[in-house]
Each structure stands twice: as structure tokens, then as C-alpha cells.
Short mmCIF file of C-alpha atoms and ligand atoms in Angstrom, two decimals:
data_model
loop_
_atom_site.label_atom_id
_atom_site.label_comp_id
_atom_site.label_asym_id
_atom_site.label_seq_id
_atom_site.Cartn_x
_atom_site.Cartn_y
_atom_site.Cartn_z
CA UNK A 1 15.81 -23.95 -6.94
CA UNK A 2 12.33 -23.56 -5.33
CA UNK A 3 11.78 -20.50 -2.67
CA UNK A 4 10.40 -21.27 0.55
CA UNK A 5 7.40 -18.95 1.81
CA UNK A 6 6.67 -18.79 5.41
CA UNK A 7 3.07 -17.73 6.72
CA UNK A 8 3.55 -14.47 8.99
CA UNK A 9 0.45 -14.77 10.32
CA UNK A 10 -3.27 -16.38 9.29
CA UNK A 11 -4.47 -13.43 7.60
CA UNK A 12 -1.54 -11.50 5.96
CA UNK A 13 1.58 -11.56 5.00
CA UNK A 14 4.54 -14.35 4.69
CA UNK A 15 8.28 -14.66 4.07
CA UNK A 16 9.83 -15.67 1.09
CA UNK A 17 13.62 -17.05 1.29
CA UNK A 18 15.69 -18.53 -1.02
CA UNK A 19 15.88 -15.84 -3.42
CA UNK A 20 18.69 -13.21 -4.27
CA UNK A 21 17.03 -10.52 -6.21
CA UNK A 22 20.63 -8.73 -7.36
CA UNK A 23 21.91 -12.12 -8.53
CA UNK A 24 18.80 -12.21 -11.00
CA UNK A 25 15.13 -14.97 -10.65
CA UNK A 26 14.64 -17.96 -12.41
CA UNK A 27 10.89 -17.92 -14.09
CA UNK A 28 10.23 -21.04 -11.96
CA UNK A 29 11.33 -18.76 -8.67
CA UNK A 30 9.32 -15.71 -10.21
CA UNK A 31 6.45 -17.66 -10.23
CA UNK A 32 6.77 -19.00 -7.23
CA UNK A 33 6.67 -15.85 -5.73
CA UNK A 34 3.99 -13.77 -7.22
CA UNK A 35 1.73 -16.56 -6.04
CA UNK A 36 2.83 -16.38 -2.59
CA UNK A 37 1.69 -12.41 -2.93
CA UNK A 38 -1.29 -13.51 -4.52
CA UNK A 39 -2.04 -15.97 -1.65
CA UNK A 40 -0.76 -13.76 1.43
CA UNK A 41 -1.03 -10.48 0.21
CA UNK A 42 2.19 -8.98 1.20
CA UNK A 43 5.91 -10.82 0.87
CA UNK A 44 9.03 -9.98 2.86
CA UNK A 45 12.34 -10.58 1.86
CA UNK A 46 15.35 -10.21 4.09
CA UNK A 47 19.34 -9.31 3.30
CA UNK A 48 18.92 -8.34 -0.35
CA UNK A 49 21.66 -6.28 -1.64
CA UNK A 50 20.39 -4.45 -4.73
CA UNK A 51 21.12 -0.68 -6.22
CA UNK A 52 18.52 1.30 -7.73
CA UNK A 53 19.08 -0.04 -10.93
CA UNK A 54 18.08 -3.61 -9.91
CA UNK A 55 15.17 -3.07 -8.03
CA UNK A 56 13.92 -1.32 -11.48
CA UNK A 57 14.35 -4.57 -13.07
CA UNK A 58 13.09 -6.53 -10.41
CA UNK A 59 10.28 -3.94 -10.65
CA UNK A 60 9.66 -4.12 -14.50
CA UNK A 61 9.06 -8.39 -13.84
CA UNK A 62 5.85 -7.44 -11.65
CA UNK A 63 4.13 -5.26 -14.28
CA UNK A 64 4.71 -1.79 -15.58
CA UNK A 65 6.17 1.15 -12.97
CA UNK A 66 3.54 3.68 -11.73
CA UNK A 67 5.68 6.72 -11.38
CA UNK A 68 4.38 8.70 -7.91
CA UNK A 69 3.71 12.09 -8.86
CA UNK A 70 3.86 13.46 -5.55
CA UNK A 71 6.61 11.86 -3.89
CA UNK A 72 10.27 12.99 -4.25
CA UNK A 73 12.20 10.67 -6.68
CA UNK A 74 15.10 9.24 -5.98
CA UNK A 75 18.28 11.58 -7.81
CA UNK A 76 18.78 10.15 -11.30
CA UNK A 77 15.66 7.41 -11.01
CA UNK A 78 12.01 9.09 -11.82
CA UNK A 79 10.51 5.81 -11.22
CA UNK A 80 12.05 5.50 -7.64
CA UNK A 81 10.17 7.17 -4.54
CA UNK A 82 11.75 8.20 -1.79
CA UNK A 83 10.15 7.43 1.59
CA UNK A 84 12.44 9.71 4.04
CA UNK A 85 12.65 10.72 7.76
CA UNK A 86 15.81 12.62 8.72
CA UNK A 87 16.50 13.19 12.55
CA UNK A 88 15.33 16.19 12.54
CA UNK A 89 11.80 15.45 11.41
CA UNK A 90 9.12 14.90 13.40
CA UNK A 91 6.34 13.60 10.72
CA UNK A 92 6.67 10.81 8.68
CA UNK A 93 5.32 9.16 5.27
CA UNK A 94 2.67 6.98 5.74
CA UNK A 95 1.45 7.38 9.00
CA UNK A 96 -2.41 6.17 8.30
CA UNK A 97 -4.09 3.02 7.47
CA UNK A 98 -4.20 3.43 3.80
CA UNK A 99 -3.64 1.43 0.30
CA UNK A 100 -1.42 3.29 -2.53
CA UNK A 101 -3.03 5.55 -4.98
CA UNK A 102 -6.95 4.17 -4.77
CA UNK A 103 -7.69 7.80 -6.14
CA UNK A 104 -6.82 6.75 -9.29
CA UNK A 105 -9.21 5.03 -12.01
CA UNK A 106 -6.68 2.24 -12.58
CA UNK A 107 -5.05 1.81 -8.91
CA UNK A 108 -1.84 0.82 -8.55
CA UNK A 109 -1.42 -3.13 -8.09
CA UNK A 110 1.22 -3.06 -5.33
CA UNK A 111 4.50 -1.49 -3.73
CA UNK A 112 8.06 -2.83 -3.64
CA UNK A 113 9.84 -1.04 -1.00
CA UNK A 114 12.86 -1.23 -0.01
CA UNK A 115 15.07 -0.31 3.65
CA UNK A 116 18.22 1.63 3.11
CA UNK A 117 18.80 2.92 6.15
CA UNK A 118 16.71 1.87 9.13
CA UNK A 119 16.37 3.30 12.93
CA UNK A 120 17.66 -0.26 15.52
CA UNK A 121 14.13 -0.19 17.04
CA UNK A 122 10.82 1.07 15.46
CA UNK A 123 10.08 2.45 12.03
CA UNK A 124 7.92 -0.56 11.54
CA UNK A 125 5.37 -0.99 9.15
CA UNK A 126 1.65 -2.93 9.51
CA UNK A 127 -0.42 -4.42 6.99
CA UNK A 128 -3.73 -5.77 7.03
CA UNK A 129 -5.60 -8.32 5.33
CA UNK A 130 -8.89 -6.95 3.49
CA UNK A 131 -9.91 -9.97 2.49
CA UNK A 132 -10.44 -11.29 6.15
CA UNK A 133 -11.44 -8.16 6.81
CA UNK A 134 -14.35 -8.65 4.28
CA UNK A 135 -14.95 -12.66 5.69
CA UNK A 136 -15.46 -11.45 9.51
CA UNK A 137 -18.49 -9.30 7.77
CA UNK A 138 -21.71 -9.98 8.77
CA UNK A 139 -24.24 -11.39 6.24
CA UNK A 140 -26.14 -8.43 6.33
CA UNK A 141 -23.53 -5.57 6.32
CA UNK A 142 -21.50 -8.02 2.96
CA UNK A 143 -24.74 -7.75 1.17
CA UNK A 144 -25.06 -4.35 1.96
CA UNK A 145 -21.40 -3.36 1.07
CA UNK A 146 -21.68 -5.91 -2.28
CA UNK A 147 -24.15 -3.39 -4.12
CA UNK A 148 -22.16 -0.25 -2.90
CA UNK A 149 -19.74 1.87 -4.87
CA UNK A 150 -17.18 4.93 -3.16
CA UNK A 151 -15.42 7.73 -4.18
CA UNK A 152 -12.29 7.97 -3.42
CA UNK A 153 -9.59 11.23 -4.39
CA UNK A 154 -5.94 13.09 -4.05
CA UNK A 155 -7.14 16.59 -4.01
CA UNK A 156 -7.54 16.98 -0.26
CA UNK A 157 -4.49 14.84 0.56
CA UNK A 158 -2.00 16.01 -1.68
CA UNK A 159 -4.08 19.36 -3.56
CA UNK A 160 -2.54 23.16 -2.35
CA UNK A 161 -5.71 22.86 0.83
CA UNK A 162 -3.94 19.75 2.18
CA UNK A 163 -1.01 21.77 2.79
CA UNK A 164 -3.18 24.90 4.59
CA UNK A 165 -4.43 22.08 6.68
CA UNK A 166 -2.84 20.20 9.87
CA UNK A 167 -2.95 17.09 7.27
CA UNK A 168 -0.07 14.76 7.27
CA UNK A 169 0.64 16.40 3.89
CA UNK A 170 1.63 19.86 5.53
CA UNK A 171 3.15 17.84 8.05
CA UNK A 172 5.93 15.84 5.77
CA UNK A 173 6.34 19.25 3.96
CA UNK A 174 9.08 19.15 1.31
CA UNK A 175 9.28 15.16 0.61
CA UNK A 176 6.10 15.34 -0.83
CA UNK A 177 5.40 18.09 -3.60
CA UNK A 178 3.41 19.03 -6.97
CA UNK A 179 0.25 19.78 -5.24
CA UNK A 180 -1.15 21.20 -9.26
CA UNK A 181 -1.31 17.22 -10.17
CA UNK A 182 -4.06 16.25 -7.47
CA UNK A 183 -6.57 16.26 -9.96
CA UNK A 184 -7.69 12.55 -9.73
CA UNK A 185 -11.13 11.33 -8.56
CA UNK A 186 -12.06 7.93 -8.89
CA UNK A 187 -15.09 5.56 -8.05
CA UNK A 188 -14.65 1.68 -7.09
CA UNK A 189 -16.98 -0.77 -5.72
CA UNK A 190 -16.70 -1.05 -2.03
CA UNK A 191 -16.29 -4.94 -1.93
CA UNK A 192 -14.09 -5.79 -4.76
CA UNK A 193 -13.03 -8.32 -6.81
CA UNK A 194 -9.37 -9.42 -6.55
CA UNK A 195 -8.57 -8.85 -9.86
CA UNK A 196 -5.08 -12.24 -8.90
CA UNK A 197 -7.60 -14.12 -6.84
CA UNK A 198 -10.60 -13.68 -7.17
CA UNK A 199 -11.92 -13.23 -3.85
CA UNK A 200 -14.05 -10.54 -2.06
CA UNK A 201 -11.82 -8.00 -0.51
CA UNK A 202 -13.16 -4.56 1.28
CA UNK A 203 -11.82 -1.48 -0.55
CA UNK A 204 -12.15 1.72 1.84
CA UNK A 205 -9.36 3.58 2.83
CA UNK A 206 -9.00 6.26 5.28
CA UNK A 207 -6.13 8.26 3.39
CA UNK A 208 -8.22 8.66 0.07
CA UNK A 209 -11.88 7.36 -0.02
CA UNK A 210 -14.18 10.32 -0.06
CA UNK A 211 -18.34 9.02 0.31
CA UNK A 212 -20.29 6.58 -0.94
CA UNK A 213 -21.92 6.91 -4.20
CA UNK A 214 -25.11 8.83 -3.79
CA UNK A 215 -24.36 9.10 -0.38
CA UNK A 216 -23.28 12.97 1.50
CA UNK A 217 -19.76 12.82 2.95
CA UNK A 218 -21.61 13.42 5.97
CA UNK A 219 -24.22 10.34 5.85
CA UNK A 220 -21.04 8.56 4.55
CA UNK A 221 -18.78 9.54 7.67
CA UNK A 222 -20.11 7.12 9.85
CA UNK A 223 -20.06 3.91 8.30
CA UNK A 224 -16.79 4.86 6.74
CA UNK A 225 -15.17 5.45 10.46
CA UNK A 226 -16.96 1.80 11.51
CA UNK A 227 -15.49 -0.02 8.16
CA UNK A 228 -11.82 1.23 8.84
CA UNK A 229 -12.13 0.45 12.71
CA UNK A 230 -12.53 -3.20 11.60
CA UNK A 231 -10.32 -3.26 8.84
CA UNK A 232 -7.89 -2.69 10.75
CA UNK A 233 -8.59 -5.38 13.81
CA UNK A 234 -5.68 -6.76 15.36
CA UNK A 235 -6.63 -10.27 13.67
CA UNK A 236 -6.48 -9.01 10.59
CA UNK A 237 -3.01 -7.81 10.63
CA UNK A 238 1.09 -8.35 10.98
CA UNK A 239 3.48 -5.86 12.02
CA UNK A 240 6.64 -6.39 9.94
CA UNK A 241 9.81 -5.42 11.41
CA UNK A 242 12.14 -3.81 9.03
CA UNK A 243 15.99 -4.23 8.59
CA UNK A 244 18.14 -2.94 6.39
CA UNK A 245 18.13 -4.89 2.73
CA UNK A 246 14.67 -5.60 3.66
CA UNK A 247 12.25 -5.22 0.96
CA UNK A 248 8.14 -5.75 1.60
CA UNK A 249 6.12 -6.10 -1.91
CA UNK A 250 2.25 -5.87 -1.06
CA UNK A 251 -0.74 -6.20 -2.77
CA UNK A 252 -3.00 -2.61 -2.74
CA UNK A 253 -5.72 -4.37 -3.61
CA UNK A 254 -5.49 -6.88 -0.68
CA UNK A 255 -4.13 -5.21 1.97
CA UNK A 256 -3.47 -1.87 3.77
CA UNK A 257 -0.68 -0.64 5.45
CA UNK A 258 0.70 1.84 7.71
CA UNK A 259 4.00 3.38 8.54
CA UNK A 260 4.79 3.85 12.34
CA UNK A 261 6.17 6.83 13.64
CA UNK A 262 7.97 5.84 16.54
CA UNK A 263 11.73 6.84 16.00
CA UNK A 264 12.12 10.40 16.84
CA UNK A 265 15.65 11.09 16.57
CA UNK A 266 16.84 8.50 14.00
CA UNK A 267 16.53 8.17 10.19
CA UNK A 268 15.07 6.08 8.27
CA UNK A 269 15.39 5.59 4.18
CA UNK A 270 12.99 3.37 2.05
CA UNK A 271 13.25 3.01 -1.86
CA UNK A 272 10.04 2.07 -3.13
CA UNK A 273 8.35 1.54 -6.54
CA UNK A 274 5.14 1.41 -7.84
CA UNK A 275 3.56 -1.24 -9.95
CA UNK A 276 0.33 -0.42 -12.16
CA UNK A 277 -2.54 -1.88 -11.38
CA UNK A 278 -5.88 -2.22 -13.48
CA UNK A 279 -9.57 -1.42 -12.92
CA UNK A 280 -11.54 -2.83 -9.93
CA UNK A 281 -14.96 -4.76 -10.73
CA UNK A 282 -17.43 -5.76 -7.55
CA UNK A 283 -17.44 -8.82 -5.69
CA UNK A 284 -20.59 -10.53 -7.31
CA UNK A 285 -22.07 -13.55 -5.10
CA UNK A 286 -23.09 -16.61 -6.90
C1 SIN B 1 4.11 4.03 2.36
O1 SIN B 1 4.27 3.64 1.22
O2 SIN B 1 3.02 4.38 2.79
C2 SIN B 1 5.29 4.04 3.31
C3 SIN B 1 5.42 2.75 4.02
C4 SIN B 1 6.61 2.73 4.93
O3 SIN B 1 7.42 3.66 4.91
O4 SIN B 1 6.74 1.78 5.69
#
């Protein structure tokens, strides 16, 4: 049996049917799939029906689990994060243009999350595709961007001064912990390589990158602020609405995302595992 993927838009995203993770992939469907993520980015799946258990094993298929150090697990699954919002709780996880865990030297290849419990309206999440970002470039600002490198860290979002500040850090409070393990500072070129496709993607996030290499944070600032603005143009993206048994598996390295907080009053439960990534080379034009 073949799955069928459907474009969700022209520059991200697309939905794969056909598949029923609990009841276990055939290679040939496997396949299938990972190239649809390679080719879109991010995948969505609807009405899967799968306990922890099996979306660790779904997981494992993808590549080795990056275990979040700051998120809180799931009870009796380390390698599960929980992505929470009780009534009560006015902040969420999420709630920035960002892509998962670019502080790290080897960033993570992509998330599988998955809805448990989701509000009827809202609670939707966006993605956007960085490597149309990177085409509507100019000439000029590509070349530019092709011989830069960035820094990019977790100290001040998840070190012990993220939660003295009004960061979204403090704000989430107890769902996101162990402040002593923000020790990771990393440096990637700022037009990268897809390590899958092999095309040019831009790699700047507002959650984690830092400054440019030799640059201040100050000079850096500015440019940073213009290259997120268009990364995150309304061409460039799809706004996926969630249900429950959803499950969204996206491509860090291709796309950003970001978690609206728009349901107040209602909860909202996401499952979602990490999958290692490798290190990012530049974009070199031929
Ligand atoms: C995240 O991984 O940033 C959370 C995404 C979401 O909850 O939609």
C-alpha cells in the first residue's frame, strides 16, 4: 500500500494519509514518507491512535531520540516531552517563531508531536518554509548571508536569568525546568545546507540565535529583526489546525514553527519527541 501526500500549501507542509502508525509501516510506506518530509518540510497525519510506547517506536524509525533536557517528560517516558497548557494558564510553550534546539552543535533533525487533548478552536500551530524563505532573497543579501556564520545559545532562554526575566521561560514556569543544563553555545552558517536535500535554507531563529560571527549583538540586532520579519512572510507559511490523534513531524532544519496562544480557558496536551539531527555545513553556490 502506497500513502498519499497532499501539498498544504506551495511552500510548506503536506498531508500524508493512508498510514496507521499503531498498526505498524511497511519500509515501502516509511519511505514514502520521509521523502514527503524531505520534500515539504513538515507532514501531518490525522486520527492516529497510538500510546506512548508506539510513538517511541515510530520515533526510533526516524533516527535516534534527542531527549529535551528542559522540558517536563512525560511520567514513566524520559524520551517523551510534554507540551502542556492547563486552564488555568495563561502562557504557553512555543509561542515564538523558532526551530528546536539550534543551540546545540548537532541540532536536532525534527519533532514528532503529537495532540492528546486539544481546545475545539485555536491552539494552532504555524510553520514556515526556510527554504523559500532563502529563494525570495535578493542576489545581493544570499551572497551576503552565504559567507556568514551565527551564534546561536540556551543560556538566556532556558539559563536561571531567563527565569528573572519577563521571557516566555518565566512565563511557562514549572513545565519547563533544569535551568543548570543551559550550558550550550553553538555556531552554524547562516544559509545552510539541507543536510536530506540539499538545498539552501536560512538558519536564524528568534528563540535561540545570538549574533553573527564577528559581529556585536548590537550591530547584529538589526539584520537579525529584518531576516525573521521575512522568514516568517505569510507566503512562506501554513497554519495547521490541530485535532486530537493529530501528529505534525517537521523538519528543524527546513522550517520554523510557532505555537499560538489563543485558547485561554481550555487545555491543550501535545506528546512530542525529538529526533537527533547532525552538523550543519553552508550553502556553497556552484
Ligand atoms: C513546540 O515544540 O514549540 C510546541 C509546538 C506546539 O505546541 O504546537
Amino acid at each position: 500500500m502506497s500513502i498519499t501526500v497532499t501539498p498544504a500549501s506551495n511552500a510548506v507542509g503536506a498531508f500524508v494519509s493512508g498510514v496507521d502508525i499503531a498498526a505498524g509501516l511497511s519500509d515501502k510506506q516509511f519511505t514514502e514518507m520521509r521523502q514527503a518530509f524531505v520534500d515539504h518540510g513538515v507532514i501531518f497525519l490525522r486520527d492516529q491512535d497510538i500510546t506512548p510506547a508506539q510513538h517511541i517506536e515510530f520515533a526510533e524509525r526516524w533516527s535516534e531520540i534527542n531527549i529535551n533536557r528542559f522540558f517536563q517528560p512525560v511520567e514513566g517516558y524520559p524520551n517523551v516531552a510534554e507540551v502542556r497548557k492547563d486552564p488555568d494558564q495563561v502562557h504557553n510553550i512555543g509561542s515564538n517563531w523558532h526551530t528546536d534546539h539550534s543551540y546545540d552543535d548537532e541540532p536536532a533533525m525534527g519533532s514528532i508531536l503529537y495532540a492528546r487533548q486539544v481546545p475545539d478552536v485555536g491552539g494552532d500551530t504555524m510553520f514556515a518554509g526556510q527554504c523559500a524563505a532563502y529563494q525570495a532573497l535578493s542576489d545581493g543579501l544570499k551572497d551576503t548571508l552565504g559567507r556568514m556564520w551565527a551564534h546561536h545559545s540556551s543560556r538566556h532562554a532556558f539559563g536561571a536569568l531567563a527565569y528573572l526575566q519577563p521571557t516566555e521561560t518565566a512565563q511557562v514556569g514549572k513545565r519547563i525546568g533544569n535551568p543548570e543544563l543551559a550550558t550550550q553555545d553553538s555556531r552554524h552558517p547562516v544559509i545552510i545546507k539541507h543536510p536530506l536535500s540539499g538545498r539552501p535554507a536560512l538558519y536564524v531563529n528568534g528563540d535561540f540565535t545570538v549574533h553573527f560571527d564577528g559581529w556585536t549583538q548590537d550591530e547584529s540586532e538589526p539584520l537579525l529583526q529584518q531576516l525573521y520579519a521575512h522568514a516568517s512572510r505569510p507566503e512562506f507559511t501554513y497554519r495547521f489546525k490541530w485535532e486530537k490523534g493529530s501528529m505534525a513531524i517537521w523538519d528543524n532544519r527546513a522550517v520554523q514553527h510557532n505555537a499560538i496562544n489563543d485558547y485561554q480557558g481550555e487545555s491543550r496536551l501535545m506528546h512530542r519527541i525529538t529526533l537527533e539531527g547532525e552538523s550543519l555545513e553552508p550553502f556553497v553556490v556552484s
